[in-house]
Short mmCIF file of C-alpha atoms in Angstrom, two decimals:
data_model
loop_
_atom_site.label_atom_id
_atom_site.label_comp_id
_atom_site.label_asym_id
_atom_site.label_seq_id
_atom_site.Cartn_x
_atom_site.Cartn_y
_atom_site.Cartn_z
CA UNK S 1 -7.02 -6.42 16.17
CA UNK S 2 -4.72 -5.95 18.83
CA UNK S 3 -1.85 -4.58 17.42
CA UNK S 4 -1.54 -1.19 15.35
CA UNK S 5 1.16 -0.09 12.94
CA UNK S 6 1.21 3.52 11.40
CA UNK S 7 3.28 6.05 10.00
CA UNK S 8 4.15 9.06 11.71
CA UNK S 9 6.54 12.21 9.58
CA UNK S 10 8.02 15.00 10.33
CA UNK S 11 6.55 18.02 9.57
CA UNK S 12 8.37 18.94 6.21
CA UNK S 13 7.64 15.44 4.97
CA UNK S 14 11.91 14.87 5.60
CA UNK S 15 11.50 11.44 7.73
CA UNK S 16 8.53 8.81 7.46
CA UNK S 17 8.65 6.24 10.24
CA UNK S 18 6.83 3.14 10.95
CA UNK S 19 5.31 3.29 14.81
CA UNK S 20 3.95 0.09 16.46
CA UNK S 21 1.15 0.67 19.09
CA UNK S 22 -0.49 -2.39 21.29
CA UNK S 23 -3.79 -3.00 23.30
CA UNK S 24 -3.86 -3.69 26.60
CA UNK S 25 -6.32 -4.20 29.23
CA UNK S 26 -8.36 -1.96 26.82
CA UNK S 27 -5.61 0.73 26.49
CA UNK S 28 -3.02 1.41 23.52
CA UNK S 29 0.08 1.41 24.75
CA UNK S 30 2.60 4.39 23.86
CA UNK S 31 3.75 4.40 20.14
CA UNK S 32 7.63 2.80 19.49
CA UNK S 33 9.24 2.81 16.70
CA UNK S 34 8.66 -0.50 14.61
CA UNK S 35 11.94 -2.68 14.98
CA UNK S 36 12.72 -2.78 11.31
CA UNK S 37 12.00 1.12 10.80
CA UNK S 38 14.04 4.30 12.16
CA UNK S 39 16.18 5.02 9.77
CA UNK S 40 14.92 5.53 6.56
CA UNK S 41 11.68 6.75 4.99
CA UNK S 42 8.84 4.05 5.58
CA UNK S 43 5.56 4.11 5.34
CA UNK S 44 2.46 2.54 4.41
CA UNK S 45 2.48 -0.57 6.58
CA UNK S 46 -0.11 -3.26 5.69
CA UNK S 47 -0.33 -6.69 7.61
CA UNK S 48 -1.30 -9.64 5.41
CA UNK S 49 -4.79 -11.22 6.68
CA UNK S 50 -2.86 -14.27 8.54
CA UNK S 51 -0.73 -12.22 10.37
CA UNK S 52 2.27 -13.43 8.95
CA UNK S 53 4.08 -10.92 7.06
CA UNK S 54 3.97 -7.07 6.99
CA UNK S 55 4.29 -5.00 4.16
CA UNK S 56 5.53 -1.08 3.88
CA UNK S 57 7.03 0.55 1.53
CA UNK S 58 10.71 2.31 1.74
CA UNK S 59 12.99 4.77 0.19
CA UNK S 60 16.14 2.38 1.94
CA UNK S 61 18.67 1.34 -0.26
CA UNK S 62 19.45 -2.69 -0.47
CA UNK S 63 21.03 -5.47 -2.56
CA UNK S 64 21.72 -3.89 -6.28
CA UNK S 65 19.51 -1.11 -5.16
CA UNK S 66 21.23 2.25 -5.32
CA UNK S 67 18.42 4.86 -5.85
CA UNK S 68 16.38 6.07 -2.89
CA UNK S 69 13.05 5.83 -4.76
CA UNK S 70 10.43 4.08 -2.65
CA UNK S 71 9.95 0.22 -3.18
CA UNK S 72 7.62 -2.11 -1.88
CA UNK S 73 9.28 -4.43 1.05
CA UNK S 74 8.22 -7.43 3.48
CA UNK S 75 9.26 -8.20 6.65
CA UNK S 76 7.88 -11.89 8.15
CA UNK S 77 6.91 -12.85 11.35
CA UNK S 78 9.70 -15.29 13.63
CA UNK S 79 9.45 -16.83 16.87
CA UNK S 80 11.62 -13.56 18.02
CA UNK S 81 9.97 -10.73 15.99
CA UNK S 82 9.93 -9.60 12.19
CA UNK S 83 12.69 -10.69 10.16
CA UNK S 84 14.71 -8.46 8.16
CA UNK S 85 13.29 -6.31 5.50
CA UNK S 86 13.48 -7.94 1.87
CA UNK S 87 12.83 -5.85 -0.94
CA UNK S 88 10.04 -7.60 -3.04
CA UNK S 89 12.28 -7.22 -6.56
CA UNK S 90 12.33 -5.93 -9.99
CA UNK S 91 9.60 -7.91 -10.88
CA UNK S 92 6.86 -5.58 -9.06
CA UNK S 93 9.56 -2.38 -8.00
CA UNK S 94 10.92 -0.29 -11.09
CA UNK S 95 13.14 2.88 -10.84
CA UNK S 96 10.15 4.82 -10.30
CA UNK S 97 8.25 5.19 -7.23
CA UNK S 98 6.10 1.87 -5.74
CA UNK S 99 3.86 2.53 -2.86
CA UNK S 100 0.84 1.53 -0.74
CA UNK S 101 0.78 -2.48 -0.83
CA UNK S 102 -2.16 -4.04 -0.05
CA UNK S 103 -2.55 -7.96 0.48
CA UNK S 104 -5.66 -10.33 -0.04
CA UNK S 105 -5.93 -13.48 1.19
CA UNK S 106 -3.96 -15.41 -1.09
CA UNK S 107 -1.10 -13.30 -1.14
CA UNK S 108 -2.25 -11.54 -4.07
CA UNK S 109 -0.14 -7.81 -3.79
CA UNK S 110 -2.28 -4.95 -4.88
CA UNK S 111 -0.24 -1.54 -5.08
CA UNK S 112 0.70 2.16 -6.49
CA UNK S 113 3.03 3.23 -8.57
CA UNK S 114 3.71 6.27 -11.06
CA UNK S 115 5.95 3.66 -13.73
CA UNK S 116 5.83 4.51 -17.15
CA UNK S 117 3.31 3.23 -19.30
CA UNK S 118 0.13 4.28 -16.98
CA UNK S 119 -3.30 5.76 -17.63
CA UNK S 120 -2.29 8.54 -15.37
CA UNK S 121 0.33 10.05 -12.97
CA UNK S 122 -0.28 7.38 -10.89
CA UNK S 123 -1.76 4.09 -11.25
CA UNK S 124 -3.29 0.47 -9.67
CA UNK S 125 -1.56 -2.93 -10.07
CA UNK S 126 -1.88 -6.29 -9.35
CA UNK S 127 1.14 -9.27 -8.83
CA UNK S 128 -0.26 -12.53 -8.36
CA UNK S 129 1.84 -15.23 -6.65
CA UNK S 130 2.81 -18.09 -9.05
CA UNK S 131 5.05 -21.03 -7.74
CA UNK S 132 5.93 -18.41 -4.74
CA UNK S 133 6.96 -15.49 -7.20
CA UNK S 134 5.49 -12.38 -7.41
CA UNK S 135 4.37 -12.48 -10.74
CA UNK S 136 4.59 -9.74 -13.60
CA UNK S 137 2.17 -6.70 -12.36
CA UNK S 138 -0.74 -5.88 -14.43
CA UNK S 139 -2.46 -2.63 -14.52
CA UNK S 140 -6.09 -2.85 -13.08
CA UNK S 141 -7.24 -0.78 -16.38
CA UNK S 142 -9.67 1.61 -17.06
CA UNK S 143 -12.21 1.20 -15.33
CA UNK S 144 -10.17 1.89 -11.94
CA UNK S 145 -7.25 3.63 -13.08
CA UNK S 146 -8.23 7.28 -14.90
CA UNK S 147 -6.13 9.86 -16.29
CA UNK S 148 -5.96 11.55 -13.10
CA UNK S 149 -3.83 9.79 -10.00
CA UNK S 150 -5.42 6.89 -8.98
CA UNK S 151 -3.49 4.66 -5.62
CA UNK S 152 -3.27 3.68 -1.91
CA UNK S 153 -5.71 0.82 -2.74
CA UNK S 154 -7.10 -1.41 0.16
CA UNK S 155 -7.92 -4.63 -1.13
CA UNK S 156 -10.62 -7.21 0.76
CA UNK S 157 -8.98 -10.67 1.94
CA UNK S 158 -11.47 -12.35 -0.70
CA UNK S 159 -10.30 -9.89 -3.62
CA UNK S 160 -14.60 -9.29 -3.75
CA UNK S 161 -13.76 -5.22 -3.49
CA UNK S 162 -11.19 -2.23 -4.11
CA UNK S 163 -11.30 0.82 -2.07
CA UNK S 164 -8.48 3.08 -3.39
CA UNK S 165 -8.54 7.15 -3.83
CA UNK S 166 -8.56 9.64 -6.89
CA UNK S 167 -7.60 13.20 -6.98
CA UNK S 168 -9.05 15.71 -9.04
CA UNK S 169 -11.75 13.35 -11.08
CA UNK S 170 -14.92 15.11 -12.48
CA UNK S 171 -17.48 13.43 -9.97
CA UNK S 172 -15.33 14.09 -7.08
CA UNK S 173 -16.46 15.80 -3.94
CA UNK S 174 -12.70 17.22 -2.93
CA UNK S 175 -9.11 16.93 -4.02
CA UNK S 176 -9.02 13.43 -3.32
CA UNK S 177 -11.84 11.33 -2.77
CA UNK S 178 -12.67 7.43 -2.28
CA UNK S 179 -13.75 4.98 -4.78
CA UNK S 180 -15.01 1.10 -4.80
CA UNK S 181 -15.05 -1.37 -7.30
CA UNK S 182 -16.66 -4.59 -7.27
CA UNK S 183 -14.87 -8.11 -8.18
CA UNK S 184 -17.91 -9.60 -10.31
CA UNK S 185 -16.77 -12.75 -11.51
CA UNK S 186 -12.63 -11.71 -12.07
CA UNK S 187 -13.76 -8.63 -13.60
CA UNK S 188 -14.03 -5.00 -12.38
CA UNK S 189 -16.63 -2.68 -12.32
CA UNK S 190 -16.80 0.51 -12.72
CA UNK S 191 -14.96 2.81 -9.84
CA UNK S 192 -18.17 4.70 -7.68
CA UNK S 193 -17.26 7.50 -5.90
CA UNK S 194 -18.67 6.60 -2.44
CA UNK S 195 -20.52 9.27 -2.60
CA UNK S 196 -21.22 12.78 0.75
CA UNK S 197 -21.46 10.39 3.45
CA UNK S 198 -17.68 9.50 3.23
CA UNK S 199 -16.25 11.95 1.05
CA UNK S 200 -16.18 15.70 1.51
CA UNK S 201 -14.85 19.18 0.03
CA UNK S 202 -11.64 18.72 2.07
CA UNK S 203 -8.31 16.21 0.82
#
């Protein structure tokens, strides 16, 4: 609880960075620019629940990667810093656009993405690890994703909720609103809008 990482963009959305703020002696220290980011378009940072490894996603090119669509990518924590980004592969990252990881507890990767074959123009889905692979993603379904867009999720370290946003559903308050689901024994429950004290006319 220390340590923040954010994104900060230019104006006309041309350049997302990742910016790395600290606390001390009760004040945040003045925002640098994370040592991994600066030079392409990242955003999204997430930091798994150990500490370990930070995830963000990136329009940077890498290894048999050509097209500047954004990716989900890892960096992991050394005795000298984060090492260097690693794209997390074709297994979760397609030619279209992957976005807003989210980590629980067992390294389970929760995330965004607008591939074909969704509900909607944009969807939720879930990789679990197997034998320290990111497995095949599967689509939360329809009782979180919608016809509408549906992303950014936040997932709890225990997996026991989703908090993610919707735009434009019927029971929402504003353009985009925020939504929970409940993990009731491996299965979903219907997405609640959380309702006037959190959401509100505006995006």
């Amino acid at each position: 609880g220390k340590t923040l990482y954010f994104t900060k963009r230019t104006p006309k959305y041309q350049l997302w960075t990742i910016l790395v703020s600290s606390l001390r002696r009760g004040s945040w220290s003045t925002p640098q620019v994370a040592e991994f980011s600066g030079q392409y378009g990242d955003n999204d940072p997430f930091i798994s629940p150990d500490g370990t490894k930070l995830f963000f996603s990136s329009n940077r090119t890498g290894p048999g990667k050509a097209k500047y669509d954004f990716d989900n990518w890892m960096v992991e924590k050394t005795p000298s810093g984060w090492s260097e980004p690693t794209n997390l592969g074709p297994q979760v990252n397609t030619a279209s656009q992957e976005y807003y990881p989210s980590v629980s507890g067992n390294g389970t990767l929760y995330f965004s993405s607008n591939r074909e074959g969704g509900k909607g123009s944009g969807d939720i889905y879930r990789s679990r690890v197997i034998n320290g692979k990111y497995s095949e993603p599967e689509n939360l379904g329809d009782l979180i994703n919608s016809k509408y867009f549906d992303g950014d999720p936040y997932i709890a370290p225990d997996e026991s909720f989703l908090i993610f946003v919707s735009y434009n559903r019927p029971d929402g308050l504003g353009d985009g609103d925020l939504y929970i689901s409940l993990n009731r024994n491996g299965s979903w429950t219907a997405a609640k809008n959380l309702g006037s004290k959190i959401n509100s006319s505006a995006l």
